[in-house]
PDB file of C-alpha atoms in Angstrom:
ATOM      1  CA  UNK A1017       7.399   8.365   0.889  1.00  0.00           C
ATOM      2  CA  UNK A1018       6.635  11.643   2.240  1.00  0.00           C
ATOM      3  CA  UNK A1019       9.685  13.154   5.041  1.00  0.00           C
ATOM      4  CA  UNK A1020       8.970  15.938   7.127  1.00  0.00           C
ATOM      5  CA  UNK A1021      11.259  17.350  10.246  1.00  0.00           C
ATOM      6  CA  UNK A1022       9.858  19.106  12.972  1.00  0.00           C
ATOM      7  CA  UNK A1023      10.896  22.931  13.222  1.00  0.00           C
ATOM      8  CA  UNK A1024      11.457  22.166  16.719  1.00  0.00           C
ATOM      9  CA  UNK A1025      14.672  20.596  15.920  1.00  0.00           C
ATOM     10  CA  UNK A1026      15.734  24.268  14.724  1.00  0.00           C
ATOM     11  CA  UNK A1027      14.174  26.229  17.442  1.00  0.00           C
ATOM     12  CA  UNK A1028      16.827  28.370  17.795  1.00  0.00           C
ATOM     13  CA  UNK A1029      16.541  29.762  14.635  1.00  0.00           C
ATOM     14  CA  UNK A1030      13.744  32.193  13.792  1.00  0.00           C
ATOM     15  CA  UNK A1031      11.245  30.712  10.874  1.00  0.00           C
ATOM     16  CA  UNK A1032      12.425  32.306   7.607  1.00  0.00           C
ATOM     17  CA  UNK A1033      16.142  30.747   8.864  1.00  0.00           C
ATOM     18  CA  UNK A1034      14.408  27.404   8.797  1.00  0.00           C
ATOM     19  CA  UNK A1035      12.569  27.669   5.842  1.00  0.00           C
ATOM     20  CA  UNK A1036      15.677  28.139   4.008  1.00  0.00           C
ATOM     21  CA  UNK A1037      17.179  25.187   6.142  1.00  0.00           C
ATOM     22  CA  UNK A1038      14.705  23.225   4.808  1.00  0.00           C
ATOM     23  CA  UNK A1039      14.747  23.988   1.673  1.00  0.00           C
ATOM     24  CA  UNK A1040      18.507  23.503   1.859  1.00  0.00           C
ATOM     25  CA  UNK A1041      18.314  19.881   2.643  1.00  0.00           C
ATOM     26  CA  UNK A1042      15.468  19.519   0.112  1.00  0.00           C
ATOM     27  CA  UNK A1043      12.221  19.038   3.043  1.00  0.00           C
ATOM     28  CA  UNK A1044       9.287  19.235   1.282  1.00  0.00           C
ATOM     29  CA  UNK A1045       7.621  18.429   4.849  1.00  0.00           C
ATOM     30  CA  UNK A1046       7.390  19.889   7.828  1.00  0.00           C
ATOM     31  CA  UNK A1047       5.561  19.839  11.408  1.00  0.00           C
ATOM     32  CA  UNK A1048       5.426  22.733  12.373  1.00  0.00           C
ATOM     33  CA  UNK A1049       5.454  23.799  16.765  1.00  0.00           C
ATOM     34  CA  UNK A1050       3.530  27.289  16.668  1.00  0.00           C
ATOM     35  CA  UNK A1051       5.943  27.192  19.736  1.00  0.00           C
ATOM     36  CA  UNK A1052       9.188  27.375  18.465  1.00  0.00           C
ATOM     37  CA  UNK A1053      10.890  30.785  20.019  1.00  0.00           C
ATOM     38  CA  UNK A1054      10.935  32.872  17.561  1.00  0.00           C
ATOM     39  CA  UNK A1055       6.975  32.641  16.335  1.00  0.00           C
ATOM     40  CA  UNK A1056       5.504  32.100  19.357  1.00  0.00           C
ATOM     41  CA  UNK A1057       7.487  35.573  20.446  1.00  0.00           C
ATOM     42  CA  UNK A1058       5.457  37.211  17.782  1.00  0.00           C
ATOM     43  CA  UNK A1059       1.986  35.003  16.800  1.00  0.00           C
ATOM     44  CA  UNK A1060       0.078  37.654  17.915  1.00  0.00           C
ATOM     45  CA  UNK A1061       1.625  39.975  14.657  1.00  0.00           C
ATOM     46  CA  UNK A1062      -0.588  39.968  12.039  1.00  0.00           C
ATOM     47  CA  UNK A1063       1.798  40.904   9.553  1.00  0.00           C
ATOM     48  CA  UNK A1064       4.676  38.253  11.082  1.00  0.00           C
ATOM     49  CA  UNK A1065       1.763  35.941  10.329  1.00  0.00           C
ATOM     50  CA  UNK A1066       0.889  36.996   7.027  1.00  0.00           C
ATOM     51  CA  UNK A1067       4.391  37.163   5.475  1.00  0.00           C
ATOM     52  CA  UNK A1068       5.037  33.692   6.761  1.00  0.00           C
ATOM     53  CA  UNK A1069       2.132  32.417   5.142  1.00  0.00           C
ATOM     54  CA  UNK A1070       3.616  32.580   1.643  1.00  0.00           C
ATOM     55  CA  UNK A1071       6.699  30.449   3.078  1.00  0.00           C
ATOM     56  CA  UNK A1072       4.219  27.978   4.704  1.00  0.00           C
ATOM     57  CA  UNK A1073       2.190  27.669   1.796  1.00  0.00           C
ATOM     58  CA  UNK A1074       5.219  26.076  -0.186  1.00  0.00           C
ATOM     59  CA  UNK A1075       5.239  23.411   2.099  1.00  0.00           C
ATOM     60  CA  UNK A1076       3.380  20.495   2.828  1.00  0.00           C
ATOM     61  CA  UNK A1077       2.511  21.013   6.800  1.00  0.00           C
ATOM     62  CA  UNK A1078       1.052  19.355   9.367  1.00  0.00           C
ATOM     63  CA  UNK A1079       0.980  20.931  12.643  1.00  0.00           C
ATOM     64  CA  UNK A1080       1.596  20.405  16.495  1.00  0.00           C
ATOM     65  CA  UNK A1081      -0.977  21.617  18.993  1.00  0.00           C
ATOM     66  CA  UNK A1082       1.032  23.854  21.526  1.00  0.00           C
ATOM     67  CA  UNK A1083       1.574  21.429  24.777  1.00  0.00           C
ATOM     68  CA  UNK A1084       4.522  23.027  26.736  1.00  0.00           C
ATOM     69  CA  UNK A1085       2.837  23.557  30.095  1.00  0.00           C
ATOM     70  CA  UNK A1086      -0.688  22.751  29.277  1.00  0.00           C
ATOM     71  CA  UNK A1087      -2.835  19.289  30.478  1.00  0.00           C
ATOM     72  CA  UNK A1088      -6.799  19.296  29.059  1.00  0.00           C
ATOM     73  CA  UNK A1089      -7.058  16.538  32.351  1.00  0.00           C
ATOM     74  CA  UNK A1090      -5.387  19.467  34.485  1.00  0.00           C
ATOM     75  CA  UNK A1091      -7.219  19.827  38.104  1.00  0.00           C
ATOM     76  CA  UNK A1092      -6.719  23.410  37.482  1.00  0.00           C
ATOM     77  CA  UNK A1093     -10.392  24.781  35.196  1.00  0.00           C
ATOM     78  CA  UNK A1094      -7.831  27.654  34.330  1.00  0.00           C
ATOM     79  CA  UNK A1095      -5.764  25.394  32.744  1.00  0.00           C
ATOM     80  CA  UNK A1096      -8.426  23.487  31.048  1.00  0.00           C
ATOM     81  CA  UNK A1097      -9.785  26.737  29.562  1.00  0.00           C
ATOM     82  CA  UNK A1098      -5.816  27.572  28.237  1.00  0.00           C
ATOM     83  CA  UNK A1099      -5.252  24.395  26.962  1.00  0.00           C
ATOM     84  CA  UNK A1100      -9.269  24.916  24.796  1.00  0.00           C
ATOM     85  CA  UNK A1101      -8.109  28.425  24.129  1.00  0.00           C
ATOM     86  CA  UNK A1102      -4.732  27.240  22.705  1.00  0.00           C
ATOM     87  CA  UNK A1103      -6.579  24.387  20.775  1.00  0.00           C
ATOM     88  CA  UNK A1104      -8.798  26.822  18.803  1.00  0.00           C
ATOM     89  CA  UNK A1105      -6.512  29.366  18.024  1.00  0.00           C
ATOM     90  CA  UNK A1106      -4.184  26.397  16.443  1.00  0.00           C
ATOM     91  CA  UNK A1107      -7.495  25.149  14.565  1.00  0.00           C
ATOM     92  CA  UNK A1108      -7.653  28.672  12.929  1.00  0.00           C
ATOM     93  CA  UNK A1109      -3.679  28.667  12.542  1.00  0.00           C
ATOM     94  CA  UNK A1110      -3.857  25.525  10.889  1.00  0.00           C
ATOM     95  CA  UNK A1111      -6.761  26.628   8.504  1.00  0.00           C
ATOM     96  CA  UNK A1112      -4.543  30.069   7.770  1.00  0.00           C
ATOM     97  CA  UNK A1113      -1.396  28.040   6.793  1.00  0.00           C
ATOM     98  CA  UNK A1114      -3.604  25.022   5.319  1.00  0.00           C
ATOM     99  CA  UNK A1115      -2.678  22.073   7.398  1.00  0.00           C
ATOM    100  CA  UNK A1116      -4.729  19.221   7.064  1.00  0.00           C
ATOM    101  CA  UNK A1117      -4.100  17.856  10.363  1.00  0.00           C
ATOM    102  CA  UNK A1118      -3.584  19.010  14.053  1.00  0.00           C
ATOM    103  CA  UNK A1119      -1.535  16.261  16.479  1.00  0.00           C
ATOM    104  CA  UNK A1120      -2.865  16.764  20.007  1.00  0.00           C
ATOM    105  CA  UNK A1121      -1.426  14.902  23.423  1.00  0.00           C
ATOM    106  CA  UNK A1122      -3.769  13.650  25.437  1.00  0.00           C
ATOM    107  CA  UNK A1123      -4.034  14.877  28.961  1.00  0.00           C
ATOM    108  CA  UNK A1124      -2.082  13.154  32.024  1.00  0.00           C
ATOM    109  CA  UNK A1125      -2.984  13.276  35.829  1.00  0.00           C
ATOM    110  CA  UNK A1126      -1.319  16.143  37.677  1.00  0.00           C
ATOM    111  CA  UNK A1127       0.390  13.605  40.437  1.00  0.00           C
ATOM    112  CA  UNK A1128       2.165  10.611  39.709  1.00  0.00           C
ATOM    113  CA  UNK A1129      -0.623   7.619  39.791  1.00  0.00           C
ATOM    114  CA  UNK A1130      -2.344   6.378  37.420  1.00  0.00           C
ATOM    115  CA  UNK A1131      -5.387   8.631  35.669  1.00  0.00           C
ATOM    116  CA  UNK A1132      -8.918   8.336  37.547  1.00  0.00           C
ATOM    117  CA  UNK A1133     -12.370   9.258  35.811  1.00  0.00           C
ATOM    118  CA  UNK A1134     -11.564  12.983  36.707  1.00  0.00           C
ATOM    119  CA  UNK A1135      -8.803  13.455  34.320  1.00  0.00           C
ATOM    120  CA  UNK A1136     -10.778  10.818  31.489  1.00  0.00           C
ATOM    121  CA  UNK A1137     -13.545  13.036  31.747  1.00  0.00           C
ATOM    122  CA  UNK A1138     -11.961  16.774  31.499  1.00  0.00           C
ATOM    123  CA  UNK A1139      -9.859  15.279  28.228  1.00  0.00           C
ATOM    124  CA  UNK A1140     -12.908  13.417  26.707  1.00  0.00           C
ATOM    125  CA  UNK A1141     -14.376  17.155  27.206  1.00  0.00           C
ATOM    126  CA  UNK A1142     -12.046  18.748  25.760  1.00  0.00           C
ATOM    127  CA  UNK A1143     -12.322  16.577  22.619  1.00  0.00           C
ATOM    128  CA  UNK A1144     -15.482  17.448  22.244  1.00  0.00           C
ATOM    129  CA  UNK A1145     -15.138  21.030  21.978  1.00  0.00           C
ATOM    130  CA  UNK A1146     -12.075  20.747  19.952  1.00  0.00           C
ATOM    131  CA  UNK A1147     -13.511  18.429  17.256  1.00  0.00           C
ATOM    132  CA  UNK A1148     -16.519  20.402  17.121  1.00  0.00           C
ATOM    133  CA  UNK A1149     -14.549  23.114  16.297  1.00  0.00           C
ATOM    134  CA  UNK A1150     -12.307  21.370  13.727  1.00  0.00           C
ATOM    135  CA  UNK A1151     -14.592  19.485  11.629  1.00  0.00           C
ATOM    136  CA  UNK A1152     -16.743  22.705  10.913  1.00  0.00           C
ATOM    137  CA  UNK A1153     -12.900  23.800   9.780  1.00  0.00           C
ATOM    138  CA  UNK A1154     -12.275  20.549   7.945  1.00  0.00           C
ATOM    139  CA  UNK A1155      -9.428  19.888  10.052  1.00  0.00           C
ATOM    140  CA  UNK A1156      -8.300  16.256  11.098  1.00  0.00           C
ATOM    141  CA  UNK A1157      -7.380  16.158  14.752  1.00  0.00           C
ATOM    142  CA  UNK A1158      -4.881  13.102  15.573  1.00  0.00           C
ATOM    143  CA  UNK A1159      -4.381  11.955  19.033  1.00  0.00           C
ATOM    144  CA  UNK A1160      -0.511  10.813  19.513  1.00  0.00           C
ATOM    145  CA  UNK A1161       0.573   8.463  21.811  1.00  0.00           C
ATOM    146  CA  UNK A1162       2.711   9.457  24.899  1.00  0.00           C
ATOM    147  CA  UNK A1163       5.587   7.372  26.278  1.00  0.00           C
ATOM    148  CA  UNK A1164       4.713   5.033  28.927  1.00  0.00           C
ATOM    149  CA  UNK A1165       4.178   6.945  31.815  1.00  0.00           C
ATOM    150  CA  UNK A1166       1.966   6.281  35.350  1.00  0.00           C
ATOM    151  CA  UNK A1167      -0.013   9.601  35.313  1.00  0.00           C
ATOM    152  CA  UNK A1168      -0.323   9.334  31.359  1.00  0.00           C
ATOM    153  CA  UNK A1169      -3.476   8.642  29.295  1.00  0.00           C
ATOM    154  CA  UNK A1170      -2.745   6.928  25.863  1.00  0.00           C
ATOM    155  CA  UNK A1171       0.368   5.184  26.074  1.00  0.00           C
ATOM    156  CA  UNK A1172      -1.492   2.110  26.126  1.00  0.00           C
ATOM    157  CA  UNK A1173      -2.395   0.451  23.236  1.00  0.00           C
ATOM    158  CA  UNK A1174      -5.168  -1.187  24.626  1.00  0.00           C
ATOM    159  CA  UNK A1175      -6.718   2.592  25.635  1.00  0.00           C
ATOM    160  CA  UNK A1176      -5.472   4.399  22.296  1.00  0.00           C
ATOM    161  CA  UNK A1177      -7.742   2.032  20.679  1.00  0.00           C
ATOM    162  CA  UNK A1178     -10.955   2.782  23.388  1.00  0.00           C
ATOM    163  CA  UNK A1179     -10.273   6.831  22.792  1.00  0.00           C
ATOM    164  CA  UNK A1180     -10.039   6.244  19.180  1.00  0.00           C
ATOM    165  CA  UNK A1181     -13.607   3.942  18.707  1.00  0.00           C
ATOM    166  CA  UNK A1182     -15.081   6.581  21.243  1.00  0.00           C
ATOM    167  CA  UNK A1183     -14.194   9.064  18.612  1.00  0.00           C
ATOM    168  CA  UNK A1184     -14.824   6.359  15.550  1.00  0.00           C
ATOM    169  CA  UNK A1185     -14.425   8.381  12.584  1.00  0.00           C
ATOM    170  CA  UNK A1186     -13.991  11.962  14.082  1.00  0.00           C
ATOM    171  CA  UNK A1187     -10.699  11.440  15.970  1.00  0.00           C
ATOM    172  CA  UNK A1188      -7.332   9.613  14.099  1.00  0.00           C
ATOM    173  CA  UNK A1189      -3.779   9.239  15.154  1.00  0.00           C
ATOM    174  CA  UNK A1190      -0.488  10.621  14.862  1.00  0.00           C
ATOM    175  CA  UNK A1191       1.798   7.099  15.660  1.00  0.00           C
ATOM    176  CA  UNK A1192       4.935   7.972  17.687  1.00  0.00           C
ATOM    177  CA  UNK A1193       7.397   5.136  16.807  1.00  0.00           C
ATOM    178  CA  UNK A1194       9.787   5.909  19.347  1.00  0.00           C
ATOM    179  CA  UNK A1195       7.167   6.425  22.378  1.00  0.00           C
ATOM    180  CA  UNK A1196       5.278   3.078  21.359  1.00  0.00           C
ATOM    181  CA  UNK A1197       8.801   1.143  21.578  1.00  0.00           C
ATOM    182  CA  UNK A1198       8.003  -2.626  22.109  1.00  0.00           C
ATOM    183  CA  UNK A1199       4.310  -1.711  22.210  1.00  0.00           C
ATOM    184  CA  UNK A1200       4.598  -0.974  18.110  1.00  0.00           C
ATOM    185  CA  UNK A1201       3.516  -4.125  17.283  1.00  0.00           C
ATOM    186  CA  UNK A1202       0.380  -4.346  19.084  1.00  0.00           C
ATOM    187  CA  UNK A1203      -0.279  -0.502  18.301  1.00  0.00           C
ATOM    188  CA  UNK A1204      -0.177  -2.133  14.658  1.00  0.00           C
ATOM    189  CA  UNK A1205      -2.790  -4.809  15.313  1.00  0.00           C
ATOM    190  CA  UNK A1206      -5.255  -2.734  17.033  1.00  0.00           C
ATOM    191  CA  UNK A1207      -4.981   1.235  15.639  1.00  0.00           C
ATOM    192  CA  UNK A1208      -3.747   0.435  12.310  1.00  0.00           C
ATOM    193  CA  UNK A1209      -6.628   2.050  10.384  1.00  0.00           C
ATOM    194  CA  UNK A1210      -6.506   5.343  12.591  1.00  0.00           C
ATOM    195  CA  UNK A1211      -3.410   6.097  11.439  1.00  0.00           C
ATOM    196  CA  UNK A1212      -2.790   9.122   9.220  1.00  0.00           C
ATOM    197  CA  UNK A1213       0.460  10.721  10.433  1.00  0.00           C
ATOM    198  CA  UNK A1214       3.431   9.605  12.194  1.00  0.00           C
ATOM    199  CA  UNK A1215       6.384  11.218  14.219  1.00  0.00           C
ATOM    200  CA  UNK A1216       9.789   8.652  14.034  1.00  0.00           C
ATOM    201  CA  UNK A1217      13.005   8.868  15.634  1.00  0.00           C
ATOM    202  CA  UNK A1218      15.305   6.619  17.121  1.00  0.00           C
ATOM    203  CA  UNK A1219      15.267   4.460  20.677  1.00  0.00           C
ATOM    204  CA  UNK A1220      18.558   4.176  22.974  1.00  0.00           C
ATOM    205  CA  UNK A1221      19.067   3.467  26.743  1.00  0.00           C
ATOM    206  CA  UNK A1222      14.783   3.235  26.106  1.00  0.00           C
ATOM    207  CA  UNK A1223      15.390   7.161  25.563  1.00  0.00           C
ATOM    208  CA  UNK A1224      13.045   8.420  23.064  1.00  0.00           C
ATOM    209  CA  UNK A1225      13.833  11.388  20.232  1.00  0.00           C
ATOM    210  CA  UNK A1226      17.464   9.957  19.049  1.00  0.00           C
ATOM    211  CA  UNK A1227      18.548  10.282  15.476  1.00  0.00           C
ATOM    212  CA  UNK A1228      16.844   7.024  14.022  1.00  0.00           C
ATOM    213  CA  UNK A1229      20.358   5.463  12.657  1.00  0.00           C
ATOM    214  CA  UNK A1230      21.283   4.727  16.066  1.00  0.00           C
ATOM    215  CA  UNK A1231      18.111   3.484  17.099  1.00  0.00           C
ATOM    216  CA  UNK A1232      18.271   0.275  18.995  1.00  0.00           C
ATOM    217  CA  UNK A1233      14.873  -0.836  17.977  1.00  0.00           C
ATOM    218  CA  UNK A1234      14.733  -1.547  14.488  1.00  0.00           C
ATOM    219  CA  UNK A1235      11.385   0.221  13.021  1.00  0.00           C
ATOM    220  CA  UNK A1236      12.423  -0.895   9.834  1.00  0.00           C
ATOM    221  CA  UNK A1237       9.589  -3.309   9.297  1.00  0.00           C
ATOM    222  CA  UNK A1238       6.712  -1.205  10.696  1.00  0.00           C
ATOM    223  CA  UNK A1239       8.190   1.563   8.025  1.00  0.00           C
ATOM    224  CA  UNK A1240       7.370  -0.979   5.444  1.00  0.00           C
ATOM    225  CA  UNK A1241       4.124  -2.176   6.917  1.00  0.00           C
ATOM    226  CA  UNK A1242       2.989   1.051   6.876  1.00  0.00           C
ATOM    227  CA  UNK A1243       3.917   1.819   2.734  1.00  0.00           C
ATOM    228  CA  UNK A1244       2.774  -1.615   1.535  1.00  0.00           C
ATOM    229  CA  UNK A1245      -0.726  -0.862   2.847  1.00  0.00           C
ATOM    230  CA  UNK A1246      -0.799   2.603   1.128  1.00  0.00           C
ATOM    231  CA  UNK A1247       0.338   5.031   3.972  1.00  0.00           C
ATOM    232  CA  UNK A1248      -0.054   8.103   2.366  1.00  0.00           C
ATOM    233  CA  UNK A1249       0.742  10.057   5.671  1.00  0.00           C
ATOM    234  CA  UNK A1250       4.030  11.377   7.019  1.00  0.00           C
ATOM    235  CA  UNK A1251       7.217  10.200   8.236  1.00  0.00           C
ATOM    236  CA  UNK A1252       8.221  12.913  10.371  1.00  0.00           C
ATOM    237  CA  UNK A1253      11.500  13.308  11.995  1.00  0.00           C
ATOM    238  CA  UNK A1254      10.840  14.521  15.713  1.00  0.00           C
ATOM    239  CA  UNK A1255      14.600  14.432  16.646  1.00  0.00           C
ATOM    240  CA  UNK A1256      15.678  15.977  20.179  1.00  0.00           C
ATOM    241  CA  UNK A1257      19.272  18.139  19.456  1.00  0.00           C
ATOM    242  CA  UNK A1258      19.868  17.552  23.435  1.00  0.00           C
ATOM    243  CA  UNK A1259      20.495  13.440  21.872  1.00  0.00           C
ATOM    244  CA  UNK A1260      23.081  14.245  19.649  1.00  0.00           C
ATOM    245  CA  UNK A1261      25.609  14.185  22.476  1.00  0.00           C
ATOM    246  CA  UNK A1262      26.631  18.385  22.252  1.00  0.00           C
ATOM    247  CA  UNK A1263      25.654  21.115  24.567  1.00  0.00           C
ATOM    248  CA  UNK A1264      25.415  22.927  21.456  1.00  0.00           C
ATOM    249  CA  UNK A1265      25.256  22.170  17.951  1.00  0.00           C
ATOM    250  CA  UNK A1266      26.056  24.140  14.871  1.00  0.00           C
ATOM    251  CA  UNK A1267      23.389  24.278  12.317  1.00  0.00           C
ATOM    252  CA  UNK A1268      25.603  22.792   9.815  1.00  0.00           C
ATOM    253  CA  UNK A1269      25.750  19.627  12.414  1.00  0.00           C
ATOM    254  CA  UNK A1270      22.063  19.722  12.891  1.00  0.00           C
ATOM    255  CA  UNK A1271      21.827  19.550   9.187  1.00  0.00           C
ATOM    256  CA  UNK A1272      23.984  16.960   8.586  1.00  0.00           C
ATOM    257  CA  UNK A1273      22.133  14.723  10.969  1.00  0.00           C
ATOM    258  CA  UNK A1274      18.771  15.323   9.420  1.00  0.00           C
ATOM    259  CA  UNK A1275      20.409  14.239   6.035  1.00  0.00           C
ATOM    260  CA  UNK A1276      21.614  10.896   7.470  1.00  0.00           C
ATOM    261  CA  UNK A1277      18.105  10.118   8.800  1.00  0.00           C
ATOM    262  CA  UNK A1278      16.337  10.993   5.542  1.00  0.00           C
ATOM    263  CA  UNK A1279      18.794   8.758   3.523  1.00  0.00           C
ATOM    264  CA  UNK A1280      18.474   6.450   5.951  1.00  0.00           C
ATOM    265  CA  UNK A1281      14.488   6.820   5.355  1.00  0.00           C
ATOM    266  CA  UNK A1282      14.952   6.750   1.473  1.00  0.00           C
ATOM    267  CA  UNK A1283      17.032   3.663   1.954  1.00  0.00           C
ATOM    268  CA  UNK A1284      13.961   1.626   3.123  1.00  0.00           C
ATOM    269  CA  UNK A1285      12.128   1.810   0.301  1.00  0.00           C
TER     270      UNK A1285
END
């Protein structure tokens, strides 16, 4: 079983701070956010980049296209051209650091209603580009299901699986346990194949991004599922710190939590 933890869960740290937090705890995995503080401050540095690449490189890491702020389905074509922009760049990152795979969110529509045509067709655009782009790179680009939202494309199961046959073989999936909730199952029947990474965490209240040993849903099974059919992926922790109950947590706390998740991982199997 291969466990990462998102940076993000550290992003008040800069990067060499949580490359020795994760080597700490004994991480072997990581996603990394390009925008955690403290690199997206400086990504522009060649040398910050450079030096951090021999860090990187003793990792195995799969990384998170920068989303804070951006829609591909936005109304706004300056948007859509960031959100491309953004998308490329993180190709190139991803080649630099040698990730194998790029999770992308899928784009939403700007008011609260449900998605029309419009926004389909400015995301199934910028797919196009962007897995243009990365397969010249040999870089797999995974789609990742949002949580169930009005204005959101992909939470649905039934539409994952549409984007991801409209893609067939060019497009997989990053499988967010705690944003699929009671939808795993069926995410299970029709996406199985697609899948090649994960993000996990725990559900409470129907609040997503909770340590997963106080998860009210039990994943457990879907865990299994997932190994007995040769998952060779990643189980990545995407844990919110704001769910751990503190306006502010020490990074021994923040530690200590990851631990109890990864046993509680390890335990599983």
């Amino acid at each position: 079983m291969k466990i990462g933890v998102s940076t993000l869960f550290f992003w008040e740290y800069p990067m060499v701070e949580i490359f020795d937090i994760f080597k700490e705890i004994g991480v072997k995995c990581m996603e990394f956010f390009p925008e955690n503080p403290d690199f997206w401050d400086n990504r522009f540095d060649l040398d910050y980049i450079t030096e951090l690449r021999r860090e990187f490189l003793k990792f195995d890491v799969a990384l998170h296209n920068p989303h804070i702020e951006l829609n591909p389905s936005s109304l706004n074509p300056y948007v859509r051209e960031a959100v491309i922009k953004e998308t490329l760049w993180s190709i190139e990152l991803a080649k630099f650091y040698k990730c194998k795979l790029i999770t992308l969110h899928p784009g939403k529509r700007p008011t609260n209603r449900p998605p029309t045509d419009e926004e389909f067709e400015a995301f199934f655009k910028y797919l196009d580009k962007s897995l243009e782009v990365a397969i010249d790179k040999n870089i797999i680009l995974c789609l990742e299901n949002m949580p169930k939202r009005i204005n959101r494309i992909g939470w649905n199961p039934e539409e994952v699986e549409w984007i991801l046959k409209k893609y067939d073989n060019l497009l997989y999936m990053t499988l967010d346990f705690a944003h699929a909730k009671e939808y795993i199952e069926e995410f299970f029947e029709r996406v199985f194949d697609y899948i090649v990474h994960t993000h996990i965490s725990g559900v409470v209240n129907r609040k997503d991004h909770y340590p997963l040993i106080k998860s009210e849903i039990d994943f457990t099974p879907y865990i299994k599922q997932l190994i007995d059919y040769g998952y060779k992926g990643m189980f990545n922790l995407e844990i919110d710190d704001r769910r751990l109950g503190k306006n502010q947590l020490t990074k021994e706390e923040k530690i200590d939590a990851i631990i109890k998740d990864i046993e509680f991982l390890e335990s599983i199997i």
